[in-house]
CSV table of C-alpha atoms and ligand atoms in Angstrom, one decimal:
chain,number,residue,atom,x,y,z
A,47,MET,CA,0.0,0.0,0.0
A,48,SER,CA,1.3,3.5,-0.9
A,49,LEU,CA,2.0,6.0,1.8
A,50,PRO,CA,-0.9,8.4,0.9
A,51,GLY,CA,-3.2,5.3,0.7
A,52,MET,CA,-2.3,4.2,4.2
A,53,VAL,CA,-2.9,7.7,5.6
A,54,THR,CA,-6.2,8.0,3.8
A,55,ALA,CA,-7.4,4.6,5.1
A,56,ALA,CA,-6.3,5.4,8.6
A,57,LEU,CA,-8.0,8.7,8.5
A,58,SER,CA,-11.3,7.5,7.1
A,59,ASP,CA,-11.3,4.8,9.8
A,60,LEU,CA,-10.7,7.4,12.5
A,61,VAL,CA,-13.4,9.7,11.1
A,62,LEU,CA,-15.9,6.8,11.0
A,63,ARG,CA,-15.1,5.8,14.5
A,64,ILE,CA,-15.1,9.3,16.0
A,65,PRO,CA,-18.0,11.1,14.4
A,66,GLY,CA,-18.3,14.8,15.1
A,67,THR,CA,-14.6,15.2,15.9
A,68,ALA,CA,-13.5,18.8,16.3
A,69,LEU,CA,-11.3,20.0,13.5
A,70,GLY,CA,-8.4,20.7,15.9
A,71,VAL,CA,-8.4,17.2,17.3
A,72,LEU,CA,-8.6,15.8,13.7
A,73,ILE,CA,-5.5,17.8,12.7
A,74,GLY,CA,-3.7,16.5,15.7
A,75,VAL,CA,-4.6,12.9,14.8
A,76,VAL,CA,-3.4,13.5,11.2
A,77,ALA,CA,-0.1,14.7,12.6
A,78,LEU,CA,0.1,11.6,14.8
A,79,VAL,CA,-0.7,9.2,12.0
A,80,LEU,CA,1.9,10.9,9.7
A,81,ALA,CA,4.5,10.6,12.5
A,82,VAL,CA,3.7,6.9,13.0
A,83,VAL,CA,3.9,6.3,9.3
A,84,ALA,CA,7.2,8.1,9.1
A,85,ALA,CA,8.7,6.2,12.0
A,86,GLY,CA,7.5,3.0,10.4
A,87,THR,CA,9.1,3.7,7.1
A,88,GLY,CA,12.3,4.8,8.8
A,89,GLN,CA,12.5,1.5,10.6
A,90,GLN,CA,11.9,-0.4,7.4
A,91,THR,CA,14.7,1.3,5.5
A,92,GLU,CA,17.2,0.9,8.3
A,93,HIS,CA,18.2,-2.7,7.3
A,94,GLN,CA,17.6,-2.5,3.6
A,95,ILE,CA,20.0,-2.4,0.7
A,96,ALA,CA,20.8,1.3,1.3
A,97,ASP,CA,22.4,0.4,4.6
A,98,PRO,CA,25.1,-2.1,4.0
A,99,PRO,CA,27.9,-1.4,1.5
A,100,THR,CA,26.7,-3.0,-1.8
A,101,THR,CA,27.7,-3.3,-5.3
A,102,GLU,CA,25.3,-4.0,-8.1
A,103,SER,CA,26.3,-5.0,-11.6
A,104,GLY,CA,24.7,-7.0,-14.3
A,105,GLY,CA,21.9,-8.3,-12.2
A,106,VAL,CA,24.3,-9.3,-9.4
A,107,LEU,CA,23.9,-7.7,-6.0
A,108,THR,CA,26.9,-8.1,-3.6
A,109,VAL,CA,26.2,-7.2,0.1
A,110,ASP,CA,28.8,-7.0,2.8
A,111,VAL,CA,27.7,-8.9,5.9
A,112,VAL,CA,29.5,-8.7,9.2
A,113,LEU,CA,29.4,-11.3,12.0
A,114,ASP,CA,30.0,-9.5,15.3
A,115,GLU,CA,28.8,-9.4,18.9
A,116,MET,CA,26.6,-12.5,18.3
A,117,ARG,CA,24.7,-10.7,15.5
A,118,VAL,CA,24.5,-10.8,11.7
A,119,ARG,CA,24.7,-7.3,10.3
A,120,PRO,CA,22.6,-6.3,8.4
A,121,ASP,CA,19.9,-8.6,9.8
A,122,THR,CA,17.7,-8.0,6.7
A,123,VAL,CA,18.7,-7.7,3.1
A,124,GLU,CA,16.2,-6.7,0.5
A,125,VAL,CA,16.7,-7.8,-3.1
A,126,PRO,CA,14.7,-7.0,-6.3
A,127,GLU,CA,13.0,-10.2,-7.5
A,128,GLY,CA,15.3,-12.4,-9.7
A,129,THR,CA,18.5,-10.6,-8.7
A,130,ARG,CA,21.4,-12.8,-8.0
A,131,LEU,CA,22.6,-12.2,-4.4
A,132,VAL,CA,26.2,-12.7,-3.2
A,133,LEU,CA,27.0,-12.2,0.4
A,134,ARG,CA,30.6,-11.1,1.3
A,135,VAL,CA,30.7,-12.4,4.9
A,136,THR,CA,33.4,-11.2,7.4
A,137,ASN,CA,33.8,-12.3,11.0
A,138,ARG,CA,34.8,-9.4,13.2
A,139,GLU,CA,35.0,-11.2,16.6
A,140,ALA,CA,37.3,-13.7,18.3
A,141,MET,CA,34.6,-16.4,18.4
A,142,VAL,CA,34.4,-18.6,15.3
A,143,HIS,CA,31.2,-18.0,13.1
A,144,ASP,CA,29.8,-19.0,9.8
A,145,LEU,CA,26.8,-18.2,7.7
A,146,GLN,CA,24.4,-20.9,6.4
A,147,LEU,CA,21.5,-20.5,4.1
A,148,ASP,CA,18.2,-22.3,4.6
A,149,SER,CA,19.1,-24.4,1.5
A,150,GLY,CA,22.2,-25.7,3.3
A,151,GLU,CA,25.0,-23.9,1.5
A,152,ARG,CA,27.3,-22.2,4.0
A,153,THR,CA,30.6,-20.4,4.3
A,154,PRO,CA,33.5,-22.2,6.0
A,155,ARG,CA,34.0,-21.5,9.7
A,156,LEU,CA,35.5,-18.1,9.8
A,157,ARG,CA,38.0,-16.8,12.4
A,158,ARG,CA,38.4,-13.2,13.3
A,159,GLY,CA,39.2,-11.1,10.2
A,160,GLN,CA,38.4,-13.9,7.7
A,161,THR,CA,36.0,-13.2,4.8
A,162,ALA,CA,34.2,-15.6,2.5
A,163,LEU,CA,31.7,-15.2,-0.3
A,164,LEU,CA,28.3,-16.9,-0.1
A,165,ASP,CA,26.4,-17.1,-3.4
A,166,VAL,CA,22.7,-17.1,-2.7
A,167,GLY,CA,21.8,-17.3,-6.4
A,168,PRO,CA,18.8,-15.5,-8.0
A,169,VAL,CA,16.3,-14.6,-5.3
A,170,TYR,CA,12.6,-15.3,-6.0
A,171,THR,CA,11.3,-16.0,-2.5
A,172,ASP,CA,12.2,-14.9,1.0
A,173,ARG,CA,15.1,-16.7,2.5
A,174,GLU,CA,16.7,-17.1,5.9
A,175,ALA,CA,20.4,-17.4,6.9
A,176,TRP,CA,22.0,-18.0,10.3
A,177,CYS,CA,25.3,-18.9,12.0
A,178,ALA,CA,25.4,-22.7,12.2
A,179,VAL,CA,27.8,-22.8,15.2
A,180,ALA,CA,25.8,-24.6,17.9
A,181,GLY,CA,23.7,-22.2,19.9
A,182,HIS,CA,24.4,-19.1,17.8
A,183,ARG,CA,21.2,-19.2,15.8
A,184,ALA,CA,19.2,-19.3,18.9
A,185,ALA,CA,21.2,-16.6,20.4
A,186,GLY,CA,20.1,-14.2,17.6
A,187,MET,CA,22.6,-14.7,14.8
A,188,THR,CA,20.0,-14.7,12.0
A,189,MET,CA,19.5,-12.8,8.8
A,190,SER,CA,16.4,-12.5,6.5
A,191,ILE,CA,16.6,-12.1,2.7
A,192,ARG,CA,13.5,-10.4,1.4
A,193,VAL,CA,12.2,-10.1,-2.1
A,194,GLN,CA,11.4,-6.4,-2.6
A,195,GLY,CA,7.6,-5.8,-2.8
A,196,ALA,CA,6.8,-9.5,-2.3
A,197,HIS,CA,4.1,-10.7,0.1
A,198,HIS,CA,6.0,-11.6,3.4
A,199,HIS,CA,4.9,-14.5,5.4
A,200,ALA,CA,6.2,-15.8,8.8
A,201,PRO,CA,9.0,-18.4,8.5
A,202,GLU,CA,7.9,-22.0,9.2
A,203,THR,CA,9.0,-23.3,12.5
A,204,ASP,CA,11.4,-26.2,12.7
A,205,ALA,CA,9.8,-29.7,12.9
A,206,SER,CA,12.2,-31.2,15.4
A,207,ASP,CA,11.4,-34.2,17.5
A,208,VAL,CA,10.4,-33.7,21.1
A,209,PRO,CA,12.6,-35.7,23.5
A,210,GLY,CA,10.8,-38.2,25.7
A,211,VAL,CA,10.1,-37.8,29.4
A,212,LEU,CA,12.7,-39.2,31.7
A,213,ASP,CA,12.2,-42.6,33.3
A,214,LEU,CA,14.3,-42.3,36.5
A,215,ALA,CA,13.5,-45.8,37.5
A,216,ALA,CA,15.0,-47.2,34.3
A,217,ASP,CA,18.2,-49.2,34.3
A,218,PRO,CA,21.4,-47.3,33.5
A,219,SER,CA,22.9,-48.1,30.1
A,220,PRO,CA,25.1,-51.3,30.0
A,221,GLY,CA,28.6,-50.6,31.1
A,222,TRP,CA,27.6,-47.4,32.9
A,223,VAL,CA,29.8,-46.4,35.8
A,224,ALA,CA,28.7,-43.8,38.4
A,225,ARG,CA,30.9,-40.8,38.9
A,226,ASP,CA,33.0,-41.3,42.0
A,227,ALA,CA,31.7,-38.7,44.4
A,228,ALA,CA,34.5,-39.4,47.0
A,229,LEU,CA,36.7,-36.4,47.5
A,230,GLU,CA,40.4,-36.9,48.1
A,231,PRO,CA,42.4,-34.6,50.4
A,232,ALA,CA,44.4,-31.7,49.0
A,233,THR,CA,48.0,-32.5,48.0
A,234,GLY,CA,50.8,-30.2,47.0
A,235,SER,CA,50.7,-26.4,46.7
A,236,VAL,CA,51.0,-26.1,42.9
A,237,HIS,CA,48.3,-27.6,40.7
A,238,ARG,CA,49.1,-28.0,37.0
A,239,ILE,CA,46.1,-29.4,35.2
A,240,GLU,CA,45.3,-29.9,31.5
A,241,LEU,CA,41.6,-29.5,30.6
A,242,ARG,CA,40.5,-30.4,27.1
A,243,ALA,CA,37.2,-29.1,25.9
A,244,VAL,CA,35.7,-32.1,24.1
A,245,ASN,CA,32.2,-33.3,23.0
A,246,ARG,CA,31.1,-36.5,24.6
A,247,GLU,CA,28.0,-38.8,24.7
A,248,LEU,CA,27.2,-39.0,28.4
A,249,GLU,CA,24.6,-40.8,30.5
A,250,VAL,CA,22.5,-37.9,31.9
A,251,ALA,CA,19.7,-40.0,33.3
A,252,PRO,CA,19.2,-43.8,33.7
A,253,GLY,CA,19.4,-45.3,30.2
A,254,ARG,CA,19.4,-41.9,28.6
A,255,GLN,CA,22.5,-40.6,26.8
A,256,GLU,CA,23.0,-37.2,25.3
A,257,GLN,CA,25.7,-35.4,23.4
A,258,ARG,CA,27.3,-32.9,25.8
A,259,TRP,CA,30.1,-30.2,25.8
A,260,THR,CA,32.6,-31.0,28.5
A,261,PHE,CA,35.8,-30.2,30.2
A,262,ALA,CA,38.0,-33.3,30.1
A,263,GLY,CA,35.2,-35.6,28.9
A,264,SER,CA,32.9,-35.5,31.9
A,265,ALA,CA,30.1,-33.3,33.2
A,266,PRO,CA,30.9,-31.9,35.7
A,267,GLY,CA,34.6,-31.6,34.9
A,268,PRO,CA,37.2,-32.8,37.3
A,269,THR,CA,36.8,-31.5,40.9
A,270,LEU,CA,40.0,-29.7,41.9
A,271,ARG,CA,41.1,-29.3,45.5
A,272,GLY,CA,43.7,-27.2,47.3
A,273,ARG,CA,44.4,-25.0,50.2
A,274,VAL,CA,44.6,-21.2,50.7
A,275,GLY,CA,47.7,-19.9,49.0
A,276,ASP,CA,47.9,-22.7,46.5
A,277,ARG,CA,48.7,-21.8,42.9
A,278,PHE,CA,46.7,-23.3,40.0
A,279,GLU,CA,48.0,-23.4,36.4
A,280,ILE,CA,45.3,-24.8,34.1
A,281,THR,CA,45.9,-25.4,30.4
A,282,LEU,CA,42.7,-25.3,28.5
A,283,ILE,CA,42.8,-26.9,25.0
A,284,ASN,CA,39.9,-26.6,22.7
A,285,ASP,CA,39.4,-30.0,20.9
A,286,THR,CA,35.9,-29.1,19.6
A,287,GLU,CA,34.5,-27.3,16.5
A,288,MET,CA,33.3,-24.2,18.4
A,289,GLY,CA,34.7,-21.6,20.7
A,290,HIS,CA,35.0,-22.2,24.4
A,291,GLY,CA,36.6,-20.5,27.4
A,292,ILE,CA,36.9,-20.9,31.2
A,293,ASP,CA,36.2,-18.9,34.3
A,294,PHE,CA,37.4,-20.0,37.7
A,295,HIS,CA,35.6,-18.3,40.6
A,296,ALA,CA,38.4,-19.6,42.9
A,297,GLY,CA,40.8,-17.0,41.6
A,298,ALA,CA,40.5,-13.2,41.4
A,299,LEU,CA,41.9,-11.6,38.2
A,300,ALA,CA,41.1,-9.5,35.2
A,301,PRO,CA,38.9,-11.6,33.0
A,302,ASP,CA,40.0,-10.1,29.7
A,303,GLY,CA,42.8,-12.5,28.9
A,304,PRO,CA,42.3,-15.7,30.8
A,305,MET,CA,38.6,-15.9,30.2
A,306,ARG,CA,38.7,-15.1,26.5
A,307,THR,CA,37.1,-17.5,24.1
A,308,ILE,CA,39.6,-19.7,22.2
A,309,ASP,CA,39.0,-21.1,18.8
A,310,PRO,CA,39.1,-24.8,17.9
A,311,GLY,CA,42.6,-26.1,18.2
A,312,GLU,CA,43.8,-23.3,20.3
A,313,ARG,CA,45.0,-23.4,24.0
A,314,LEU,CA,45.4,-21.0,26.8
A,315,VAL,CA,47.0,-21.1,30.2
A,316,TYR,CA,44.9,-19.8,33.1
A,317,ARG,CA,46.9,-19.0,36.3
A,318,PHE,CA,45.5,-18.0,39.7
A,319,THR,CA,46.3,-18.2,43.3
A,320,ALA,CA,43.6,-19.4,45.7
A,321,HIS,CA,43.6,-16.6,48.3
A,322,ARG,CA,40.3,-17.5,49.8
A,323,ALA,CA,38.7,-20.7,51.0
A,324,GLY,CA,35.4,-21.8,49.6
A,325,ALA,CA,33.5,-24.2,47.3
A,326,TRP,CA,33.9,-22.5,44.0
A,327,LEU,CA,32.4,-23.0,40.6
A,328,TYR,CA,34.3,-23.0,37.3
A,329,HIS,CA,32.4,-22.9,34.0
A,330,CYS,CA,32.8,-22.1,30.3
A,331,SER,CA,33.1,-18.3,29.8
A,332,THR,CA,31.8,-18.3,26.2
A,333,MET,CA,28.5,-16.7,25.4
A,334,PRO,CA,25.7,-17.7,25.7
A,335,MET,CA,27.0,-19.2,28.9
A,336,SER,CA,23.5,-20.5,29.9
A,337,GLN,CA,23.9,-23.0,27.0
A,338,HIS,CA,27.6,-23.9,27.7
A,339,ILE,CA,26.8,-24.6,31.3
A,340,ALA,CA,23.6,-26.4,30.6
A,341,ASN,CA,25.4,-28.6,28.2
A,342,GLY,CA,28.0,-29.7,30.8
A,343,MET,CA,30.8,-27.2,30.9
A,344,TYR,CA,31.2,-26.7,34.7
A,345,GLY,CA,33.0,-28.0,37.7
A,346,ALA,CA,34.1,-27.3,41.3
A,347,VAL,CA,37.2,-26.1,42.9
A,348,ILE,CA,37.4,-26.8,46.6
A,349,ILE,CA,39.7,-24.6,48.7
A,350,ASP,CA,39.8,-25.8,52.3
A,351,PRO,CA,39.2,-23.3,55.1
A,352,PRO,CA,42.4,-23.1,57.2
A,353,GLY,CA,42.3,-25.6,60.0
A,354,LEU,CA,39.6,-27.8,58.4
A,355,PRO,CA,39.5,-30.9,60.5
A,356,GLU,CA,39.9,-34.4,59.0
A,357,VAL,CA,36.7,-36.4,58.8
A,358,ASP,CA,36.0,-40.1,58.0
A,359,ARG,CA,34.6,-39.5,54.5
A,360,GLU,CA,34.2,-36.6,52.1
A,361,TYR,CA,32.0,-36.4,49.1
A,362,ALA,CA,31.6,-33.7,46.4
A,363,LEU,CA,28.3,-33.1,44.6
A,364,VAL,CA,27.7,-30.6,41.9
A,365,SER,CA,24.1,-29.9,41.3
A,366,ALA,CA,22.8,-28.8,37.9
A,367,GLN,CA,19.7,-28.6,35.7
A,368,LEU,CA,19.3,-31.1,33.0
A,369,TYR,CA,18.2,-30.0,29.5
A,370,LEU,CA,17.7,-32.8,27.0
A,371,GLY,CA,18.1,-32.4,23.2
A,372,GLU,CA,20.6,-31.3,20.7
A,373,PRO,CA,23.1,-29.0,22.5
A,374,GLY,CA,22.4,-25.4,21.4
A,375,GLY,CA,19.5,-26.6,19.3
A,376,GLN,CA,16.4,-24.3,19.2
A,377,GLU,CA,14.3,-26.6,21.2
A,378,GLN,CA,16.9,-26.9,24.0
A,379,VAL,CA,17.6,-23.2,24.0
A,380,ASP,CA,13.9,-22.4,24.3
A,381,LYS,CA,13.7,-24.6,27.4
A,382,ILE,CA,16.9,-23.0,28.9
A,383,ASN,CA,15.5,-19.5,28.3
A,384,ALA,CA,12.1,-20.5,29.8
A,385,ASP,CA,13.9,-22.1,32.9
A,386,GLN,CA,12.0,-25.3,32.1
A,387,PRO,CA,14.6,-28.1,32.7
A,388,ASP,CA,13.8,-31.7,31.8
A,389,GLY,CA,15.4,-32.8,35.1
A,390,TRP,CA,17.9,-32.1,37.9
A,391,MET,CA,21.1,-33.9,38.6
A,392,PHE,CA,23.9,-34.4,41.1
A,393,ASN,CA,27.2,-34.9,39.4
A,394,GLY,CA,25.8,-34.8,35.9
A,395,MET,CA,23.2,-37.6,36.0
A,396,ALA,CA,19.6,-37.6,37.3
A,397,ALA,CA,19.0,-40.2,40.0
A,398,GLN,CA,22.7,-41.3,39.7
A,399,TYR,CA,23.2,-42.3,43.3
A,400,ASP,CA,19.9,-44.1,43.5
A,401,HIS,CA,21.6,-46.7,41.3
A,402,ALA,CA,25.1,-46.4,42.9
A,403,PRO,CA,24.6,-45.2,46.6
A,404,LEU,CA,27.2,-43.3,48.5
A,405,ARG,CA,28.4,-45.2,51.5
A,406,ALA,CA,29.1,-44.6,55.2
A,407,HIS,CA,29.3,-46.4,58.5
A,408,THR,CA,27.3,-45.5,61.6
A,409,GLY,CA,29.0,-43.0,63.8
A,410,GLU,CA,31.4,-41.8,61.1
A,411,ARG,CA,31.7,-38.1,60.4
A,412,VAL,CA,30.8,-37.4,56.8
A,413,ARG,CA,31.4,-34.1,55.0
A,414,ILE,CA,29.5,-33.4,51.8
A,415,TRP,CA,30.5,-30.5,49.6
A,416,VAL,CA,27.9,-29.1,47.3
A,417,VAL,CA,28.2,-26.6,44.5
A,418,ASN,CA,25.3,-25.4,42.4
A,419,ALA,CA,26.2,-25.1,38.8
A,420,GLY,CA,22.8,-24.0,37.6
A,421,PRO,CA,22.6,-22.5,35.0
A,422,GLY,CA,19.4,-21.5,36.8
A,423,GLY,CA,17.5,-22.4,39.9
A,424,SER,CA,18.4,-22.9,43.5
A,425,THR,CA,19.5,-26.1,45.4
A,426,ALA,CA,18.2,-26.9,48.9
A,427,PHE,CA,20.5,-29.8,49.8
A,428,HIS,CA,19.0,-32.0,52.5
A,429,VAL,CA,19.6,-35.5,53.8
A,430,VAL,CA,16.5,-37.4,54.8
A,431,GLY,CA,16.8,-38.7,58.3
A,432,GLY,CA,20.0,-36.7,58.9
A,433,GLN,CA,20.8,-33.4,60.7
A,434,PHE,CA,23.7,-31.2,59.9
A,435,ASP,CA,25.8,-30.1,63.0
A,436,THR,CA,28.1,-28.1,60.8
A,437,VAL,CA,27.4,-25.9,57.8
A,438,TYR,CA,29.9,-23.9,55.8
A,439,ARG,CA,28.4,-21.8,53.0
A,440,GLU,CA,30.0,-19.2,50.7
A,441,GLY,CA,33.1,-18.9,52.8
A,442,ALA,CA,31.3,-18.6,56.2
A,443,TRP,CA,30.8,-21.0,59.0
A,444,VAL,CA,27.0,-20.8,59.2
A,445,LEU,CA,26.9,-23.5,61.8
A,446,GLY,CA,30.4,-24.0,63.4
A,447,PRO,CA,31.7,-27.1,64.9
A,448,ASP,CA,32.0,-25.4,68.3
A,449,ALA,CA,28.7,-23.6,68.2
A,450,ARG,CA,26.5,-24.3,71.1
A,451,SER,CA,23.5,-23.9,68.8
A,452,GLY,CA,21.1,-26.1,67.0
A,453,GLY,CA,21.2,-28.1,63.9
A,454,ALA,CA,20.5,-27.4,60.2
A,455,GLN,CA,18.4,-29.2,57.7
A,456,VAL,CA,19.3,-27.6,54.4
A,457,LEU,CA,22.3,-26.1,52.6
A,458,ASP,CA,20.7,-23.5,50.3
A,459,LEU,CA,22.7,-22.5,47.3
A,460,ALA,CA,21.8,-20.0,44.5
A,461,PRO,CA,23.4,-20.6,41.1
A,462,ALA,CA,27.2,-20.7,41.5
A,463,GLN,CA,27.2,-20.9,45.3
A,464,GLY,CA,28.9,-23.7,47.2
A,465,GLY,CA,29.6,-25.0,50.7
A,466,PHE,CA,29.6,-28.1,52.8
A,467,VAL,CA,27.7,-29.9,55.5
A,468,GLU,CA,28.8,-32.4,58.1
A,469,LEU,CA,26.7,-35.1,59.8
A,470,SER,CA,26.9,-38.5,61.2
A,471,PHE,CA,24.3,-41.3,61.0
A,472,PRO,CA,22.8,-42.7,64.2
A,473,GLU,CA,21.9,-46.1,62.8
A,474,ALA,CA,22.2,-48.3,59.7
A,475,GLY,CA,19.8,-47.7,56.8
A,476,HIS,CA,19.2,-45.9,53.6
A,477,TYR,CA,19.3,-42.1,53.9
A,478,PRO,CA,18.1,-40.3,50.7
A,479,PHE,CA,19.8,-37.0,49.9
A,480,VAL,CA,17.8,-34.6,47.9
A,481,ASP,CA,17.3,-31.1,46.6
A,482,HIS,CA,14.4,-30.3,49.0
A,483,ASP,CA,12.7,-28.3,46.3
A,484,MET,CA,10.6,-31.5,45.7
A,485,ARG,CA,10.1,-30.7,42.1
A,486,HIS,CA,13.8,-31.0,41.7
A,487,ALA,CA,14.1,-34.1,43.9
A,488,GLU,CA,11.3,-35.8,41.9
A,489,GLY,CA,13.0,-34.8,38.7
A,490,GLY,CA,16.3,-36.5,39.5
A,491,ALA,CA,18.0,-34.4,42.2
A,492,HIS,CA,17.9,-37.5,44.4
A,493,GLY,CA,20.4,-40.1,45.7
A,494,VAL,CA,20.9,-42.5,48.6
A,495,ILE,CA,23.6,-42.8,51.3
A,496,GLU,CA,23.7,-46.4,52.3
A,497,VAL,CA,24.8,-46.6,56.0
A,498,THR,CA,26.0,-49.9,57.5
A,499,ASP,CA,27.2,-50.7,61.0
A,500,ARG,CA,30.9,-50.2,61.6
A,501,PRO,CA,32.5,-53.6,61.0
B,179,CU,CU1,31.9,-23.6,26.1
C-alpha cells in the first residue's frame, strides 16, 4: 500500500469511529498518523539495501555482511526479485562463526578477520540465513533475505522431535559407571592441570545418553582441590569445533585475557592463586553461557578453610539442571531460556546415586561438599533422616563445629554458590539425599547414602 493510501485509510477509519470530531483534534490525529507512518518507514529502510555497502552490476547484488557481537549485520537484506545475491561475509570477533542458508550452503567456519563469499543465487522467494555454530542461531545470529515488494509470510517453525520424558527408575545403560563422588584430600601447593574441551556422549539419566560439551570428557569436569595460598595453572585446550573459554571463581583476576574464548585447536594457560577458601564454581566463559553450562561445561574447585579438620569421609556433589536435546538446538535453548529443565542432577546424571549409593558407616563423620552449577535455579541440599551439625556456606561458618547452637536441615545455594555440611548417621539404613525443592528431587536431584554398621 502506498503512503498516501495508508494515511487515507487510517484517516477515514478514525473519522468513521469518531464522528463529530472537532477539527483541531482531527488535525492532531493526522499529525500523529503521519508521525507513526514516518517512524514505520524509517524503521523499514534501516536494514535495507541502502544500509550495507553493496555493489550491483549485471543483475548481481553483492552485500557486505559482518558477524560480530553474536549478531549478523545487516539482519535484513532486500533484493529485487530475480536478482542474484552474493554475500561477502566477514567475522569481526574472536569467536568462530559462519553463515548458512536455509538451502544448506554455507561459508567455512571463519576466524576473526576472515572473509568468505556466499552465493545465494537468483532470489525469487524470501530466504533465511544464520550462524550454524551450535547455539548461535538461537542466540540471535540470523538474517532475513526479502524479495522487494513481495508478500511476506512468517517463516515456518522447525519440525524437530520432542525428547521423551525421563524414566528415573529405568536401568542405566550397559557398562555405565557412576561418577565417583568421593573427594580426596588436597595434596601439593602447585596444581598443574590440563583440561581439554571435548564433546562426549554422556549418561544424563538412567538409560538416557546425550551429546554434551565437556571439560575433560565429563560433566561436571574434574573436581580440583587445594588450600589457601595454592597456585593453579590450568591449560585449556579446545578440541571441539566451536569456541570455548573458562572462568574459575576460585581466583580473582582481570577476565580479559584468561577468560577469553579460544578457537578450535587453540590453547590458553589460566593461572590463579587461591587466596580465599570456599567451594567455587568453574564454568565455560563463552556466550551464551547458559547453553555452555547447561550442556556440561562446569565443575568445582574446593579450597579448604584453614584448620579444616579431617573427617572419616568426604564427598563432592555438583548440582545442575538437565536440558535434553541437541546442544544449542532451538528446542533446547527455548527450554533453557524459559527455565524449564527436563530434570535435575547431582554430578551430571539424574538419580545417579539411587543406582550407585554413596556409603558410610554408623557413627562416622561425613562431610558433603555441594556446588550449584545451575545454570538457573536454587539447590536446597537435604539428607532425609539426617541433621547437619556443621554448615559452611559461601566462605562462612554458618553453623560452626563449636557452636552451642542447634542443627541445620538444608544447605541452600543460589546458582554458582557452594559450601559443605557435616553429619553422622545414628543407625544403619538408607538415607536419601535430595534437593528439597521437591520438584527437583522428583525430577532427579535424588540419591541414597547407604549406611551400614561399623565392621
Ligand atoms: Cu563452552
